[in-house]
Tab-separated table of C-alpha atoms and ligand atoms in Angstrom:
chain	number	residue	atom	x	y	z
A	1	MET	CA	88.427	143.491	66.804
A	2	GLN	CA	91.136	141.426	68.463
A	3	VAL	CA	93.760	139.418	66.605
A	4	PHE	CA	95.480	136.400	68.139
A	5	THR	CA	98.246	134.388	66.551
A	6	VAL	CA	98.822	131.863	69.345
A	7	LYS	CA	96.361	129.576	71.080
A	8	SER	CA	97.943	130.213	74.481
A	9	ALA	CA	96.708	133.832	74.307
A	10	LEU	CA	93.376	133.075	72.615
A	11	ARG	CA	92.200	130.437	75.109
A	12	PRO	CA	92.172	132.647	78.258
A	13	ALA	CA	90.413	135.454	76.358
A	14	LEU	CA	87.677	133.023	75.280
A	15	SER	CA	87.422	131.474	78.762
A	16	GLU	CA	86.713	134.904	80.173
A	17	LEU	CA	83.874	135.417	77.685
A	18	GLN	CA	82.470	131.974	78.360
A	19	SER	CA	82.521	132.456	82.107
A	20	SER	CA	80.473	135.637	81.652
A	21	GLN	CA	77.892	133.615	79.657
A	22	LYS	CA	78.727	135.149	76.270
A	23	SER	CA	77.850	132.912	73.335
A	24	ILE	CA	80.579	132.244	70.798
A	25	GLY	CA	80.051	131.729	67.095
A	26	PHE	CA	82.835	130.358	64.938
A	27	VAL	CA	83.671	130.817	61.265
A	28	PRO	CA	86.686	128.796	60.111
A	29	THR	CA	88.365	130.047	56.931
A	30	MET	CA	91.559	129.671	54.973
A	31	GLY	CA	91.699	133.415	54.343
A	32	ALA	CA	91.718	135.307	51.039
A	33	LEU	CA	88.370	136.456	52.336
A	34	HIS	CA	85.536	137.363	49.979
A	35	ASP	CA	81.890	138.311	50.433
A	36	GLY	CA	80.931	134.633	50.814
A	37	HIS	CA	83.115	134.389	53.920
A	38	LEU	CA	81.737	137.710	55.162
A	39	SER	CA	78.176	136.389	54.818
A	40	LEU	CA	79.100	133.626	57.284
A	41	VAL	CA	80.651	136.167	59.659
A	42	LYS	CA	77.586	138.427	59.445
A	43	ARG	CA	75.297	135.481	60.142
A	44	SER	CA	77.362	134.562	63.176
A	45	LEU	CA	77.387	138.170	64.432
A	46	SER	CA	73.606	138.258	64.165
A	47	VAL	CA	73.006	135.182	66.345
A	48	THR	CA	75.923	135.053	68.824
A	49	ASP	CA	77.622	137.536	71.177
A	50	PHE	CA	81.174	137.069	69.885
A	51	THR	CA	82.428	135.644	66.600
A	52	VAL	CA	85.778	133.918	66.245
A	53	VAL	CA	87.106	133.867	62.682
A	54	SER	CA	90.063	131.573	62.086
A	55	ILE	CA	92.373	132.282	59.172
A	56	PHE	CA	94.623	129.320	58.510
A	57	VAL	CA	95.650	127.560	55.315
A	58	ASN	CA	95.546	124.026	56.655
A	59	PRO	CA	98.313	121.987	55.007
A	60	THR	CA	96.909	118.563	55.854
A	61	GLN	CA	93.743	119.007	53.796
A	62	PHE	CA	95.640	119.651	50.559
A	63	ASN	CA	96.273	116.540	48.520
A	64	ASN	CA	98.172	118.551	45.917
A	65	ALA	CA	101.398	120.374	46.819
A	66	SER	CA	101.106	123.067	44.148
A	67	ASP	CA	97.488	123.830	45.139
A	68	LEU	CA	98.803	124.419	48.681
A	69	SER	CA	101.731	126.594	47.604
A	70	ASN	CA	99.586	128.597	45.149
A	71	TYR	CA	96.747	129.127	47.614
A	72	PRO	CA	96.327	132.918	48.069
A	73	ARG	CA	97.514	134.306	51.404
A	74	THR	CA	96.345	137.881	52.011
A	75	LEU	CA	96.234	138.365	55.781
A	76	GLU	CA	96.530	142.178	55.788
A	77	ARG	CA	93.658	142.522	53.326
A	78	ASP	CA	91.603	139.921	55.225
A	79	LEU	CA	91.954	141.915	58.435
A	80	GLU	CA	90.877	145.088	56.617
A	81	LYS	CA	87.782	143.303	55.258
A	82	LEU	CA	86.806	142.117	58.712
A	83	GLN	CA	87.519	145.583	60.115
A	84	SER	CA	85.123	147.047	57.542
A	85	LEU	CA	82.265	145.226	59.297
A	86	HIS	CA	82.770	147.646	62.230
A	87	ALA	CA	82.095	144.936	64.774
A	88	ASP	CA	84.172	145.042	67.949
A	89	ASN	CA	82.992	141.547	68.872
A	90	ILE	CA	85.074	139.793	66.181
A	91	ILE	CA	88.045	137.784	67.405
A	92	ILE	CA	90.569	136.545	64.872
A	93	TYR	CA	92.798	133.543	65.263
A	94	ALA	CA	95.488	133.522	62.574
A	95	PRO	CA	98.120	131.021	63.700
A	96	GLU	CA	101.320	129.683	62.182
A	97	ILE	CA	101.403	125.977	61.328
A	98	SER	CA	103.465	125.213	64.455
A	99	ASP	CA	100.809	126.647	66.805
A	100	VAL	CA	98.313	124.135	65.402
A	101	TYR	CA	100.449	121.081	64.717
A	102	GLY	CA	103.683	121.461	66.679
A	103	LEU	CA	106.292	119.527	64.729
A	104	ASP	CA	103.929	116.799	63.597
A	105	VAL	CA	102.037	118.064	60.538
A	106	GLU	CA	99.832	115.019	60.116
A	107	SER	CA	96.153	114.140	59.888
A	108	GLN	CA	94.223	111.960	62.271
A	109	SER	CA	91.957	109.312	60.761
A	110	PHE	CA	88.206	109.698	60.962
A	111	ASP	CA	85.173	107.584	60.230
A	112	PHE	CA	82.418	109.870	58.983
A	113	GLY	CA	80.054	107.011	58.257
A	114	GLY	CA	80.851	106.884	54.533
A	115	LEU	CA	80.257	110.598	53.789
A	116	GLU	CA	84.008	110.947	53.312
A	117	ASN	CA	84.192	108.369	50.530
A	118	GLN	CA	82.131	110.159	47.888
A	119	MET	CA	83.010	112.945	45.426
A	120	GLU	CA	85.633	115.214	47.051
A	121	GLY	CA	86.745	112.227	49.119
A	122	LYS	CA	87.304	110.151	45.972
A	123	PHE	CA	89.111	112.833	44.032
A	124	ARG	CA	91.084	114.337	46.916
A	125	PRO	CA	92.506	111.423	48.915
A	126	GLY	CA	93.111	112.318	52.560
A	127	HIS	CA	91.285	115.653	52.219
A	128	PHE	CA	88.574	114.973	54.777
A	129	ASN	CA	90.976	113.531	57.346
A	130	GLY	CA	92.801	116.868	57.055
A	131	VAL	CA	89.540	118.800	57.393
A	132	GLY	CA	88.499	116.652	60.379
A	133	THR	CA	91.881	117.188	62.046
A	134	ILE	CA	91.848	120.983	61.800
A	135	VAL	CA	88.148	121.392	62.589
A	136	LYS	CA	88.386	119.151	65.656
A	137	PHE	CA	91.443	121.101	66.847
A	138	LEU	CA	89.586	124.404	66.380
A	139	PHE	CA	86.344	123.178	67.988
A	140	ASP	CA	88.309	121.929	71.033
A	141	LEU	CA	90.209	125.207	71.284
A	142	ILE	CA	87.346	127.637	70.679
A	143	GLN	CA	84.419	125.639	72.084
A	144	PRO	CA	81.852	127.549	70.054
A	145	LYS	CA	78.115	127.312	70.597
A	146	VAL	CA	77.456	127.535	66.847
A	147	ALA	CA	79.832	126.991	63.911
A	148	PHE	CA	79.037	128.303	60.441
A	149	PHE	CA	79.949	126.469	57.252
A	150	GLY	CA	79.179	127.279	53.627
A	151	GLU	CA	76.773	125.309	51.462
A	152	LYS	CA	79.339	125.617	48.658
A	153	ASP	CA	81.344	122.904	50.411
A	154	PHE	CA	78.200	120.919	51.157
A	155	GLN	CA	79.995	117.600	51.624
A	156	GLN	CA	82.408	119.257	54.052
A	157	ALA	CA	79.482	120.796	55.960
A	158	LEU	CA	77.795	117.385	56.365
A	159	ILE	CA	81.075	115.851	57.498
A	160	VAL	CA	81.571	118.628	60.045
A	161	LYS	CA	78.008	118.067	61.317
A	162	LYS	CA	78.899	114.420	61.765
A	163	LEU	CA	82.153	115.373	63.517
A	164	ALA	CA	80.288	117.750	65.853
A	165	SER	CA	77.936	114.892	66.766
A	166	ILE	CA	80.731	112.456	67.667
A	167	ILE	CA	83.061	114.706	69.675
A	168	LYS	CA	82.475	115.922	73.220
A	169	ASN	CA	80.635	119.274	73.411
A	170	GLY	CA	80.490	119.717	69.638
A	171	PRO	CA	78.754	122.908	68.445
A	172	VAL	CA	75.562	123.286	66.473
A	173	VAL	CA	76.625	123.447	62.813
A	174	GLU	CA	74.701	125.868	60.632
A	175	ILE	CA	74.973	125.735	56.838
A	176	VAL	CA	74.956	129.181	55.174
A	177	PRO	CA	73.761	129.598	51.540
A	178	ILE	CA	76.225	130.032	48.669
A	179	PHE	CA	77.210	133.614	47.920
A	180	ARG	CA	77.689	134.160	44.172
A	181	GLU	CA	79.259	136.668	41.791
A	182	GLN	CA	76.766	138.565	39.640
A	183	ASN	CA	77.251	136.065	36.813
A	184	GLY	CA	76.425	133.145	39.119
A	185	LEU	CA	79.978	131.921	39.800
A	186	ALA	CA	80.201	130.756	43.421
A	187	MET	CA	82.647	133.004	45.264
A	188	SER	CA	85.861	131.218	46.131
A	189	SER	CA	89.352	132.229	47.207
A	190	ARG	CA	90.626	130.245	44.231
A	191	ASN	CA	88.686	132.569	41.847
A	192	GLU	CA	91.462	135.123	42.453
A	193	ARG	CA	93.762	132.927	40.401
A	194	LEU	CA	91.453	132.827	37.356
A	195	THR	CA	92.281	134.920	34.288
A	196	THR	CA	89.700	137.550	33.349
A	197	GLU	CA	88.541	135.332	30.506
A	198	GLN	CA	88.148	132.284	32.777
A	199	ARG	CA	86.330	134.344	35.377
A	200	ASN	CA	83.920	135.769	32.798
A	201	GLU	CA	83.235	132.342	31.341
A	202	ALA	CA	82.953	130.542	34.674
A	203	PHE	CA	79.218	131.242	34.843
A	204	VAL	CA	78.881	128.001	32.826
A	205	ILE	CA	79.491	126.037	36.034
A	206	TYR	CA	76.428	127.378	37.811
A	207	GLU	CA	74.495	127.442	34.549
A	208	SER	CA	75.090	123.692	34.174
A	209	LEU	CA	73.751	123.119	37.696
A	210	GLN	CA	70.649	125.143	36.928
A	211	ARG	CA	70.220	123.159	33.730
A	212	ALA	CA	70.533	119.914	35.711
A	213	LYS	CA	67.867	121.159	38.111
A	214	LYS	CA	65.505	121.894	35.219
A	215	LEU	CA	66.189	118.507	33.589
A	216	PHE	CA	65.626	116.790	36.945
A	217	GLU	CA	61.917	117.585	36.589
A	218	SER	CA	61.548	115.290	33.594
A	219	GLU	CA	64.722	113.344	32.731
A	220	SER	CA	66.457	110.307	34.183
A	221	ILE	CA	69.568	110.817	36.279
A	222	ALA	CA	71.671	108.981	33.667
A	223	SER	CA	70.558	111.302	30.899
A	224	ILE	CA	71.153	114.419	33.015
A	225	LYS	CA	74.692	113.227	33.755
A	226	GLU	CA	75.260	112.561	30.071
A	227	ALA	CA	73.969	116.012	29.086
A	228	ILE	CA	76.231	117.826	31.545
A	229	SER	CA	79.324	115.785	30.573
A	230	ALA	CA	78.602	116.489	26.901
A	231	GLN	CA	78.354	120.206	27.652
A	232	PHE	CA	81.882	120.253	29.093
A	233	GLN	CA	83.443	117.882	26.563
A	234	SER	CA	83.798	120.664	24.053
A	235	HIS	CA	84.580	123.469	26.477
A	236	ALA	CA	87.874	125.205	25.781
A	237	LEU	CA	88.442	126.610	29.282
A	238	PHE	CA	86.918	124.170	31.757
A	239	LYS	CA	87.571	120.476	32.166
A	240	LEU	CA	84.968	118.482	34.074
A	241	GLU	CA	86.375	116.385	36.907
A	242	TYR	CA	83.030	115.063	38.086
A	243	PHE	CA	79.329	115.803	37.926
A	244	GLU	CA	77.299	113.780	40.399
A	245	ILE	CA	73.715	113.567	41.590
A	246	ALA	CA	73.503	112.218	45.110
A	247	ASP	CA	71.204	111.767	48.069
A	248	SER	CA	71.429	115.024	50.086
A	249	GLU	CA	71.754	113.175	53.393
A	250	THR	CA	73.975	110.196	52.658
A	251	LEU	CA	75.771	111.628	49.584
A	252	ILE	CA	75.445	108.216	47.963
A	253	PRO	CA	75.245	108.703	44.169
A	254	ALA	CA	71.689	108.242	42.944
A	255	THR	CA	70.698	106.154	39.961
A	256	ASN	CA	67.004	106.851	40.268
A	257	CYS	CA	64.799	109.014	42.439
A	258	GLU	CA	62.874	107.741	45.385
A	259	ALA	CA	59.816	109.578	46.654
A	260	GLY	CA	60.405	111.560	49.838
A	261	LYS	CA	64.177	111.807	49.380
A	262	ARG	CA	66.163	114.925	48.655
A	263	TYR	CA	68.839	115.115	46.003
A	264	ARG	CA	71.639	117.514	45.059
A	265	ALA	CA	73.917	117.942	42.090
A	266	PHE	CA	77.648	118.399	42.700
A	267	ILE	CA	80.264	119.547	40.219
A	268	ALA	CA	84.054	119.957	40.167
A	269	VAL	CA	85.875	121.495	37.207
A	270	PHE	CA	89.413	122.528	36.418
A	271	ALA	CA	90.422	125.797	34.767
A	272	ASN	CA	94.025	124.831	34.015
A	273	ASP	CA	95.248	123.820	37.487
A	274	ILE	CA	92.576	125.796	39.376
A	275	ARG	CA	89.901	123.563	40.810
A	276	LEU	CA	86.387	124.947	41.335
A	277	ILE	CA	83.389	123.248	42.934
A	278	ASP	CA	79.696	124.080	43.155
A	279	THR	CA	76.442	122.430	44.170
A	280	ILE	CA	72.678	122.887	43.915
A	281	SER	CA	69.668	121.371	45.604
A	282	LEU	CA	67.511	119.589	42.980
A	283	ASN	CA	64.206	119.123	44.803
B	301	AMP	P1	87.501	128.377	52.793
B	301	AMP	O1	88.238	129.598	53.226
B	301	AMP	O2	87.400	128.221	51.313
B	301	AMP	O3	87.942	127.142	53.512
B	301	AMP	O4	85.998	128.601	53.246
B	301	AMP	C1	85.681	128.890	54.591
B	301	AMP	C2	84.187	128.757	54.761
B	301	AMP	O5	83.524	129.672	53.909
B	301	AMP	C3	83.678	127.352	54.383
B	301	AMP	O6	82.670	126.972	55.301
B	301	AMP	C4	83.134	127.565	53.011
B	301	AMP	O7	82.112	126.647	52.655
B	301	AMP	C5	82.580	128.977	53.128
B	301	AMP	N1	82.454	129.580	51.805
B	301	AMP	C6	83.379	129.592	50.820
B	301	AMP	N2	82.880	130.170	49.725
B	301	AMP	C7	81.611	130.532	50.025
B	301	AMP	C8	80.556	131.172	49.287
B	301	AMP	N3	80.721	131.539	48.016
B	301	AMP	N4	79.388	131.372	49.907
B	301	AMP	C9	79.203	130.988	51.205
B	301	AMP	N5	80.150	130.385	51.948
B	301	AMP	C10	81.327	130.154	51.363
């Protein structure tokens, strides 16, 4: 396992691999690694010769200063977790902000064809320009053949697919299924900040998605949305930010179902100031 903290050292090492025809997989992360992240790394290891894992808490994708400052940073532990995979073909890029942005910590503006305006885009202004900026930087630097993104951030994954299709030499983007705790809670670095009580109770998030999926067989979208909002109205620990049912390709909120289309439910909740998201395919 090799660890790089500056792009000027990473680039030549990758060029050497590429000139000897080695395929490069890429797993971008913000660290505080958990088994969900490791499932992406394992997938990449199984289909490419070398896997680059980036560990970087990207400031421009945070629309909330305290979320950024409270975001867990556990580099030593992250490196140990990756080491425990016993793979000598993992390459880590864990830069400082200046190596990525220089002195200009700003987002570029992107047009993702409207995908960026729904859900996370509505509630986290500027978030997807920040995501686009860092992912484009990393794609240009690493030039992976395949990049792996989690289904948990489904909207992000679609946006990255779009980005990969509009930039030069973009990678194939593969979406990896959500890795969950035993109680169904989607693994997330932010889970580390939950109290034991919140963490134990957080199964209600996934449970509500499963309930929505069941209701989707027989109920209207409006009544499903009402049922899920009602469920959270009385909840002592979790406050619903949004529950949405949308077309799985365009992410446009659905009001009724059309034959032949695929739909997903998306949810965002707050446990105090900790924001958790989850999603499920409905059909
Ligand atoms: P993050 O460090 O939260 O930015 O996540 C890095 C990558 O890991 C993103 O592509 C996420 O969608 C993915 N990821 C995060 N949590 C999970 C999970 N529970 N299961 C699978 N992938 C995940």
